[in-house]
mmCIF file of N, CA, C and O and ligand atoms in Angstrom:
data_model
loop_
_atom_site.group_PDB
_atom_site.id
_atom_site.type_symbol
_atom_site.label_atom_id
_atom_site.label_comp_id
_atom_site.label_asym_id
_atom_site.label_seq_id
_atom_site.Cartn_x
_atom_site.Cartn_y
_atom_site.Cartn_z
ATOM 1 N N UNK A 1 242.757 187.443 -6.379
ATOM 2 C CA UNK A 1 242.228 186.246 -7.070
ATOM 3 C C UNK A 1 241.843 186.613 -8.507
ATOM 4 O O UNK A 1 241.024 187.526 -8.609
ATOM 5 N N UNK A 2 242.222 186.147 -9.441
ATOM 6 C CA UNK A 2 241.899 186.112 -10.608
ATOM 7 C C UNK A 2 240.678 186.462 -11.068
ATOM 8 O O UNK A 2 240.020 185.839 -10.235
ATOM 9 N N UNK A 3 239.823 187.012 -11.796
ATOM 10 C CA UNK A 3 238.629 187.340 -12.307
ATOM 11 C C UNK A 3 237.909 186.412 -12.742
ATOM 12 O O UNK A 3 236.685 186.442 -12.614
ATOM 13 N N UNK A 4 238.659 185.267 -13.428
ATOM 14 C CA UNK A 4 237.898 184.557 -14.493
ATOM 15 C C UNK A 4 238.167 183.448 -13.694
ATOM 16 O O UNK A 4 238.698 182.596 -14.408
ATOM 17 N N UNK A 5 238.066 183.119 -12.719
ATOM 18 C CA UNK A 5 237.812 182.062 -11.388
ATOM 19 C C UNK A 5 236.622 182.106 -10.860
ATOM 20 O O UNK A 5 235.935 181.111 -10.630
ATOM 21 N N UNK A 6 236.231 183.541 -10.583
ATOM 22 C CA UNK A 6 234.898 183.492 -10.029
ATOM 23 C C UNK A 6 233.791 184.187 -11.353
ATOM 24 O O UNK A 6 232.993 185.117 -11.231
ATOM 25 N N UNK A 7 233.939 183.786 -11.950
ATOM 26 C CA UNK A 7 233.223 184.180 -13.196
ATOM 27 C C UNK A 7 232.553 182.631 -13.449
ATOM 28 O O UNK A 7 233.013 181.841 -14.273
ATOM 29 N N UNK A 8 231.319 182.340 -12.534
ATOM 30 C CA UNK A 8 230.994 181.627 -12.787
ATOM 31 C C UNK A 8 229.456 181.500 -12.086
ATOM 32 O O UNK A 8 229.329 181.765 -10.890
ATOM 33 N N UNK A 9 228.142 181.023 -13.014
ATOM 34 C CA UNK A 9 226.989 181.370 -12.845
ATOM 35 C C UNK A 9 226.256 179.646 -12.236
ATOM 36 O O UNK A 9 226.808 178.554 -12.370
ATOM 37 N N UNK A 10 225.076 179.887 -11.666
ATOM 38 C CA UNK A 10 224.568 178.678 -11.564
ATOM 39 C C UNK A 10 222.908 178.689 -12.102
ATOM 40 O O UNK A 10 222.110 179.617 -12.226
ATOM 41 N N UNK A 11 222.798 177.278 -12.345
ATOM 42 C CA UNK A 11 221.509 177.299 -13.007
ATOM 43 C C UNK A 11 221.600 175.863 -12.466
ATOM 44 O O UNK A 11 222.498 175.083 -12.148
ATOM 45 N N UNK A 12 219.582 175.878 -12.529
ATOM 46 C CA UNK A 12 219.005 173.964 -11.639
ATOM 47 C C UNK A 12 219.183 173.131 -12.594
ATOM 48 O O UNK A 12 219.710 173.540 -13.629
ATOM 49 N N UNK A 13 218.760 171.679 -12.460
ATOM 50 C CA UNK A 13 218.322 170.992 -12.860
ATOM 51 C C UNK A 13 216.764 171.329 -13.348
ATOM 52 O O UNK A 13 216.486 170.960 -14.488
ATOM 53 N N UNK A 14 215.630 172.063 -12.507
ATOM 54 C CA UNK A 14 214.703 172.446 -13.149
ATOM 55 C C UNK A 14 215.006 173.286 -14.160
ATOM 56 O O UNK A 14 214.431 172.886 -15.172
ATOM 57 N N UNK A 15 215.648 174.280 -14.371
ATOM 58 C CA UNK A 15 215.842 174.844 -14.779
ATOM 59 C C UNK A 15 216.008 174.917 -16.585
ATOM 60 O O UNK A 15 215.639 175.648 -17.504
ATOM 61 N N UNK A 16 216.671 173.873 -16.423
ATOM 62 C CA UNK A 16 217.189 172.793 -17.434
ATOM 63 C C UNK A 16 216.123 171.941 -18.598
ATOM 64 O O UNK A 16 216.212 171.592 -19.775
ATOM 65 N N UNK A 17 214.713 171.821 -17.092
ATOM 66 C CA UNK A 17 213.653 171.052 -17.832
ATOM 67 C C UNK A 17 213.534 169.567 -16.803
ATOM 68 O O UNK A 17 212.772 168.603 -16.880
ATOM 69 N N UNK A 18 214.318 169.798 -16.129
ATOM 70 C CA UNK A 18 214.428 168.493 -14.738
ATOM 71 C C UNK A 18 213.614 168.678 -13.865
ATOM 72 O O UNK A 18 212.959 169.704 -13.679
ATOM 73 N N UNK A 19 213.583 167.331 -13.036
ATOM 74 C CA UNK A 19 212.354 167.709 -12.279
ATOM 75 C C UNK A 19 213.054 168.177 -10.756
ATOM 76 O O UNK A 19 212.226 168.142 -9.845
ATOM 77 N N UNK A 20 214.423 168.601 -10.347
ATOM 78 C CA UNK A 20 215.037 169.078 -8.898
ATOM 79 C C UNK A 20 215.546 169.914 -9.025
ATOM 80 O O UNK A 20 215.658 170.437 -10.134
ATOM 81 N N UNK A 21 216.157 170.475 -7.769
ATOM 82 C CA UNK A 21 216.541 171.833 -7.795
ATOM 83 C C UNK A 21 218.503 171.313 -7.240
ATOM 84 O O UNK A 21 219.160 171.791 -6.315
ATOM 85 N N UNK A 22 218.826 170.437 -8.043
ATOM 86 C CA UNK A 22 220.255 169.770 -8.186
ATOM 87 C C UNK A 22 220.826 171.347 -8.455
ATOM 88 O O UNK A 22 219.846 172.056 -8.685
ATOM 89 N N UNK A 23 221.848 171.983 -8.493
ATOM 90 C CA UNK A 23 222.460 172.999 -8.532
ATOM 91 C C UNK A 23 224.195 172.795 -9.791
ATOM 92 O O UNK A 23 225.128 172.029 -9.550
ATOM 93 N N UNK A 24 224.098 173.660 -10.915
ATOM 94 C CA UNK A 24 225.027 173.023 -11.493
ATOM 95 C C UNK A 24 225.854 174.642 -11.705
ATOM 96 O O UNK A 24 225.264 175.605 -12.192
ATOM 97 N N UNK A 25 227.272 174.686 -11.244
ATOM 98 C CA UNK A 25 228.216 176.598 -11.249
ATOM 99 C C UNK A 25 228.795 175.867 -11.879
ATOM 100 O O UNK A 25 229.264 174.775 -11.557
ATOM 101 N N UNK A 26 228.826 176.580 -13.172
ATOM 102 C CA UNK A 26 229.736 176.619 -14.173
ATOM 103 C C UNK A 26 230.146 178.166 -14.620
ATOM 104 O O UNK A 26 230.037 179.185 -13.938
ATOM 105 N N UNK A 27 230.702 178.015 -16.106
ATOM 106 C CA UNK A 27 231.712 178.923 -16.601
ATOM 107 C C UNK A 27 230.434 179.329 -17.970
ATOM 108 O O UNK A 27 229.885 180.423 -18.097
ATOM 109 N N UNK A 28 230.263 178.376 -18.658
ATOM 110 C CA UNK A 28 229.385 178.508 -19.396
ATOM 111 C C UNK A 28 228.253 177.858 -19.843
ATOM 112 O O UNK A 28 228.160 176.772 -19.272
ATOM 113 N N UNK A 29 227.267 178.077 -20.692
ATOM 114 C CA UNK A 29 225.915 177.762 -20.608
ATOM 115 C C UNK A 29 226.620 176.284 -21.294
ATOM 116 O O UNK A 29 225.987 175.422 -20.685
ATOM 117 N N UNK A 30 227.416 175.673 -22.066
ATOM 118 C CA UNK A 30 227.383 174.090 -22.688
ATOM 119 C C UNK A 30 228.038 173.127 -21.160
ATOM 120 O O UNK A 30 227.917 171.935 -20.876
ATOM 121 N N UNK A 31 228.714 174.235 -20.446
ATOM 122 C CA UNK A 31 229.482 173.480 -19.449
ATOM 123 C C UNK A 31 228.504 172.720 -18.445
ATOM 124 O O UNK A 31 228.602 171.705 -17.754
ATOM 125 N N UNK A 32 227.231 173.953 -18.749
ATOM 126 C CA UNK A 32 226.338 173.181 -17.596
ATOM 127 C C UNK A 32 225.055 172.314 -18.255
ATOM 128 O O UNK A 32 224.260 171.531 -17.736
ATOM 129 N N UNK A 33 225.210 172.806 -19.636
ATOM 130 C CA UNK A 33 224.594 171.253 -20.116
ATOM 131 C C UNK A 33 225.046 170.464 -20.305
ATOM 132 O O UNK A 33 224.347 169.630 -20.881
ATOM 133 N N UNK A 34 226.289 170.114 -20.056
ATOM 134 C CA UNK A 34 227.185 168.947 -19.651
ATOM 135 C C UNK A 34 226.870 168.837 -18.316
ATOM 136 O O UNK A 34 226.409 167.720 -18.553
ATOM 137 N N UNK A 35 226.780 168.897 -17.728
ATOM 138 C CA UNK A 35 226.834 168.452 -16.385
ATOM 139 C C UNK A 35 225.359 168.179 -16.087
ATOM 140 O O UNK A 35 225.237 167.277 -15.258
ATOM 141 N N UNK A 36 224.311 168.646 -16.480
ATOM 142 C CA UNK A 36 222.820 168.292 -16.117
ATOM 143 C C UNK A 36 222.976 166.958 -16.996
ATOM 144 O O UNK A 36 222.710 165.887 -16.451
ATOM 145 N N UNK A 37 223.383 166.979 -18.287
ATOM 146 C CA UNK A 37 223.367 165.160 -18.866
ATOM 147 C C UNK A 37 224.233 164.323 -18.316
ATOM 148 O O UNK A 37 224.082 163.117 -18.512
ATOM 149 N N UNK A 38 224.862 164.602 -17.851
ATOM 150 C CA UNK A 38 225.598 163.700 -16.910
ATOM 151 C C UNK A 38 224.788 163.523 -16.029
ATOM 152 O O UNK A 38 224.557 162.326 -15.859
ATOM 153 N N UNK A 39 223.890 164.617 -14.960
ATOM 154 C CA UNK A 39 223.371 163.851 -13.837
ATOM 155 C C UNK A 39 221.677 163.501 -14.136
ATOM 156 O O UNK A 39 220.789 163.281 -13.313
ATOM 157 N N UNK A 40 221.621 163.540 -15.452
ATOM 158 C CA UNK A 40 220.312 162.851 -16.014
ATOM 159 C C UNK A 40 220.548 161.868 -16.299
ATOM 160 O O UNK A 40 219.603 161.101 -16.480
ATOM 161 N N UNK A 41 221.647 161.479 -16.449
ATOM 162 C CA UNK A 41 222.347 159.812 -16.869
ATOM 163 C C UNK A 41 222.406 159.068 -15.397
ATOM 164 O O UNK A 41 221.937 158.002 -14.999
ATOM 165 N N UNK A 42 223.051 159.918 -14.876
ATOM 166 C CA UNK A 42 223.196 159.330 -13.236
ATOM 167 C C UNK A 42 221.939 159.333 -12.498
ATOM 168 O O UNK A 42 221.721 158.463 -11.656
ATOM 169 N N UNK A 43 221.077 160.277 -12.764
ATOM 170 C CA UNK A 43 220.009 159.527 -11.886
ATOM 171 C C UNK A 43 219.339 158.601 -12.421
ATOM 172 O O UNK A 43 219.003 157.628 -11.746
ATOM 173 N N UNK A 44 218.974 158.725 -13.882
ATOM 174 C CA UNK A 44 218.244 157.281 -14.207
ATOM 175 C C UNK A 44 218.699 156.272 -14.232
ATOM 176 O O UNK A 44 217.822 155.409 -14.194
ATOM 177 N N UNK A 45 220.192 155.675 -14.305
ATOM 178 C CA UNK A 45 220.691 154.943 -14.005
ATOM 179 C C UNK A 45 220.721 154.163 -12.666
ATOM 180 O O UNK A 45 220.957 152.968 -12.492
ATOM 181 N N UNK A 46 220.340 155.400 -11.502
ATOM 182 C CA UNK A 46 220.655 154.707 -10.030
ATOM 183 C C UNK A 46 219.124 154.526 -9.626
ATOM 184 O O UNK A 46 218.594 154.360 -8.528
ATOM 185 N N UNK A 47 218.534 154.631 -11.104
ATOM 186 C CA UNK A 47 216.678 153.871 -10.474
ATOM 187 C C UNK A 47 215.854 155.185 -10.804
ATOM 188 O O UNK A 47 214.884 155.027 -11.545
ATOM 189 N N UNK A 48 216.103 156.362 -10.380
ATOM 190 C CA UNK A 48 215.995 157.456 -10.292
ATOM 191 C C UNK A 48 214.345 158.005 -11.282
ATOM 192 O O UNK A 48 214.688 158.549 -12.332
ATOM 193 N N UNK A 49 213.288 157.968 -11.174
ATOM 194 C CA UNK A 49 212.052 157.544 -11.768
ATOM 195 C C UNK A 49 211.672 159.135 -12.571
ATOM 196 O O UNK A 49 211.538 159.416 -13.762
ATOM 197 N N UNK A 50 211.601 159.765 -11.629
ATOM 198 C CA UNK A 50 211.364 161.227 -12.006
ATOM 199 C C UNK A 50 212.212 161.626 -13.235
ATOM 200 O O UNK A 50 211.624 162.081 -14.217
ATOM 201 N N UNK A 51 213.794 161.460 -13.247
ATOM 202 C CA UNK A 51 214.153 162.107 -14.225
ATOM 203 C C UNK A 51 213.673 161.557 -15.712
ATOM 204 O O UNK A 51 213.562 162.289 -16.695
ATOM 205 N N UNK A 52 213.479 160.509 -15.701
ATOM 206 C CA UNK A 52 213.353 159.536 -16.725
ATOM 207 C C UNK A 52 213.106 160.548 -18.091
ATOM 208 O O UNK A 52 213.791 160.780 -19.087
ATOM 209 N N UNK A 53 212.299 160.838 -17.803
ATOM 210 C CA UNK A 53 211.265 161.891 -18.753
ATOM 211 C C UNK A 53 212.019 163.182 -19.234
ATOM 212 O O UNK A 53 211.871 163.396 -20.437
ATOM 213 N N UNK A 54 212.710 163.988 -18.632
ATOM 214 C CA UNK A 54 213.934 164.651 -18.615
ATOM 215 C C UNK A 54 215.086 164.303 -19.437
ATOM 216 O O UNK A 54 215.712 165.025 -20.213
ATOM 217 N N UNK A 55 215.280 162.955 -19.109
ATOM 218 C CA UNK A 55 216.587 161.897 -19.476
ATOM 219 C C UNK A 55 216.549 161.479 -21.419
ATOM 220 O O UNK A 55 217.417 161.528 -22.291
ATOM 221 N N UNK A 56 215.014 161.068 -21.421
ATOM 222 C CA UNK A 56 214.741 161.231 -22.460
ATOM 223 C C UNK A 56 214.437 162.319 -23.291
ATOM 224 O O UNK A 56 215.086 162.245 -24.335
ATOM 225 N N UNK A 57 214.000 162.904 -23.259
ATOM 226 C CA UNK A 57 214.351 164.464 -23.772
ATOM 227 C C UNK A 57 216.030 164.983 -24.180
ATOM 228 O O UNK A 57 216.262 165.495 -25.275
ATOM 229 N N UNK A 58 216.784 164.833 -23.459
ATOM 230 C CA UNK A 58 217.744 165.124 -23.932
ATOM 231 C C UNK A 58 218.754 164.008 -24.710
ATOM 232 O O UNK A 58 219.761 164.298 -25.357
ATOM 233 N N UNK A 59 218.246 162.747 -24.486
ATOM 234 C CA UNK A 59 218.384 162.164 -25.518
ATOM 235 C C UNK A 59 218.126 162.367 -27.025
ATOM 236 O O UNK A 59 218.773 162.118 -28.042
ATOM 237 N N UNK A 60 216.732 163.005 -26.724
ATOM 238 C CA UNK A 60 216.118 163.244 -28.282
ATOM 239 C C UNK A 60 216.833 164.324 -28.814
ATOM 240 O O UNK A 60 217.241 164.307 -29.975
ATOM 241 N N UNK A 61 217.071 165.567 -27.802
ATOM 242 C CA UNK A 61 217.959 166.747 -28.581
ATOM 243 C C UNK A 61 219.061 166.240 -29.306
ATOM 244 O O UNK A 61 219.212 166.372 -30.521
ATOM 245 N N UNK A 62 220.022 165.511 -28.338
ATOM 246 C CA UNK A 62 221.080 164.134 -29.126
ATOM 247 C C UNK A 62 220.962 163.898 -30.300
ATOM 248 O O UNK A 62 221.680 164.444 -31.138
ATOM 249 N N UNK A 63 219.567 162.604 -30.750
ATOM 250 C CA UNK A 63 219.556 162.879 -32.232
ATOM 251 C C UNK A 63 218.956 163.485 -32.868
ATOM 252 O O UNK A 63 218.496 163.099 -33.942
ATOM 253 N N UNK A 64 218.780 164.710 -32.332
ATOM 254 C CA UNK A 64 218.180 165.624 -33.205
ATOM 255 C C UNK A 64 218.290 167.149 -33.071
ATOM 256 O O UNK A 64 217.477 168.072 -33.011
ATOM 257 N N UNK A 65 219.358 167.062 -33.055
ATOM 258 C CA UNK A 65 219.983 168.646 -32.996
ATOM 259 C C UNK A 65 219.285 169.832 -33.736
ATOM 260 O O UNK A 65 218.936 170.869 -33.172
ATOM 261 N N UNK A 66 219.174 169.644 -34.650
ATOM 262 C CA UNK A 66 218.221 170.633 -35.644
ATOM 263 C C UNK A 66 217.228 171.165 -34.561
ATOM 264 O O UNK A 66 217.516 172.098 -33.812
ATOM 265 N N UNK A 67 216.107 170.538 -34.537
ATOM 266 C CA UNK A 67 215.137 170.560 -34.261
ATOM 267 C C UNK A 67 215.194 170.909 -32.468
ATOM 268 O O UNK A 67 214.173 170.799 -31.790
ATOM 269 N N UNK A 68 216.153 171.214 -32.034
ATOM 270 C CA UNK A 68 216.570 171.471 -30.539
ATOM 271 C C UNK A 68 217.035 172.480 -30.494
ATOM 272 O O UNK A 68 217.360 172.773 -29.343
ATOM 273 N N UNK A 69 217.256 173.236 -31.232
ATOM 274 C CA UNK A 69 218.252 174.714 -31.351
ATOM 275 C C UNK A 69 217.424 175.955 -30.231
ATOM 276 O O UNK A 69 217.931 176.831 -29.531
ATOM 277 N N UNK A 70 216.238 175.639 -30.403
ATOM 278 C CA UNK A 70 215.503 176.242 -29.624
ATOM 279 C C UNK A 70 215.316 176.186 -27.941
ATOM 280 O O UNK A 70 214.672 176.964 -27.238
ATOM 281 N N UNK A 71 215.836 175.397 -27.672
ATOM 282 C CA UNK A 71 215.778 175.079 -26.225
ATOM 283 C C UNK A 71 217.442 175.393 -26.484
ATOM 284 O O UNK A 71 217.827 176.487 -26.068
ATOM 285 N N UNK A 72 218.213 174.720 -26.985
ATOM 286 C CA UNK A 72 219.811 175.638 -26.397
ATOM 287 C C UNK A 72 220.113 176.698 -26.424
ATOM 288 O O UNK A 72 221.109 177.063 -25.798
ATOM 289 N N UNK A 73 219.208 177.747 -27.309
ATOM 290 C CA UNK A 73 219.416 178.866 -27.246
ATOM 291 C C UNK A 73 218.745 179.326 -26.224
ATOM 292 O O UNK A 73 219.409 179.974 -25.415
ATOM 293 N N UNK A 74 217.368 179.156 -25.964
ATOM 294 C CA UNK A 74 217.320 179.517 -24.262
ATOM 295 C C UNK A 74 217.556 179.635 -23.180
ATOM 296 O O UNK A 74 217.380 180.510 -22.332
ATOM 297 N N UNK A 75 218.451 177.646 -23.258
ATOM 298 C CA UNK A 75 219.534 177.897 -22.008
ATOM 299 C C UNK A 75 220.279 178.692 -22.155
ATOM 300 O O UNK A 75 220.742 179.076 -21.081
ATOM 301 N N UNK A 76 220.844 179.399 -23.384
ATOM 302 C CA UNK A 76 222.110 179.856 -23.271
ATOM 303 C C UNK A 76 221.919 181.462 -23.201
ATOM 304 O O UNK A 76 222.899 182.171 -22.974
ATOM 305 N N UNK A 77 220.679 181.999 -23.396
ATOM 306 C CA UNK A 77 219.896 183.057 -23.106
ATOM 307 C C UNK A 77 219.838 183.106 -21.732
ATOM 308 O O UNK A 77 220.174 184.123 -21.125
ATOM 309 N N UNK A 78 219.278 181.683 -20.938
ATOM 310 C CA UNK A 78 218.569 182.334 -19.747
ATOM 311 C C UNK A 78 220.463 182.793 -18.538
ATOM 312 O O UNK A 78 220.748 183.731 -17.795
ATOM 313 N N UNK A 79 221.140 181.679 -18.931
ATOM 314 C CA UNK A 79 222.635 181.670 -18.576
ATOM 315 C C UNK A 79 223.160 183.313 -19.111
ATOM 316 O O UNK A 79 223.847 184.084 -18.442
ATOM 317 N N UNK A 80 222.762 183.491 -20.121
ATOM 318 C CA UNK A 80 223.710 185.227 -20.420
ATOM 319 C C UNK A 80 223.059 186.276 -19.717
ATOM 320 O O UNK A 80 223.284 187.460 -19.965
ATOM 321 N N UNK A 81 222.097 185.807 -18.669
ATOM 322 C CA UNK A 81 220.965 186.775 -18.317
ATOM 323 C C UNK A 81 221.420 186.668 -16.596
ATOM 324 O O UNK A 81 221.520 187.513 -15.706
ATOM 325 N N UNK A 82 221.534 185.856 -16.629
ATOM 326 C CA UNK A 82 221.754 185.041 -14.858
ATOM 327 C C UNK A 82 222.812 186.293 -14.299
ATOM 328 O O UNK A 82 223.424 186.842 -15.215
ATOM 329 N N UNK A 83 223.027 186.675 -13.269
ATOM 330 C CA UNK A 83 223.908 187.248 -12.325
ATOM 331 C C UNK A 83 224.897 186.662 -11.815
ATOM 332 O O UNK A 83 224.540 185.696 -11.141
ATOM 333 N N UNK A 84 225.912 186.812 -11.841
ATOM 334 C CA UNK A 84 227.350 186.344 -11.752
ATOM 335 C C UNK A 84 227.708 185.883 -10.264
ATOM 336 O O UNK A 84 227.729 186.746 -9.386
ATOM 337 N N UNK A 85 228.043 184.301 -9.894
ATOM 338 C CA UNK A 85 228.249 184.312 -8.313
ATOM 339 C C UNK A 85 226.933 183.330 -7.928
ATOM 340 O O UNK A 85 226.691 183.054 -6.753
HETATM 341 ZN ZN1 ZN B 101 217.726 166.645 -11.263
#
């Protein structure tokens, strides 16, 4: 099997700054902040109360990238740190 198939790490939704332990294996640290805003979209959308707060937050990184650099570099710290699998 290929190497760069299973070359792939997981990190939560808490993890993230969410309030569950939703589970997101990806490849890399943007792949899985794609996928936590996606299911911060999806849960507040389906009523979902808790994330709200979460939901908004990464809205704000949205318009305001500058001022967010600091939290993506952490995710992308705590992701280069994580154990493989
Ligand atoms: Zn969640």
């Amino acid at each position: 099997m290929p190497q760069e198939e299973n070359d792939v790490k997981t990190m939560t939704c808490r993890q993230l700054g969410g309030p569950c332990d939703e589970r997101f294996e990806r490849q890399t640290a943007d792949e899985v902040i794609e996928a936590q805003d996606r299911h911060l979209r999806e849960a507040v959308r389906a009523g979902d109360a808790s994330h709200r707060e979460a939901h908004d937050e990464m809205k704000g990184r949205w318009r305001h990238p500058r001022q967010s650099m600091a939290w993506y570099w952490g995710v992308k710290r705590t992701f280069a740190e994580l154990a493989e699998g």
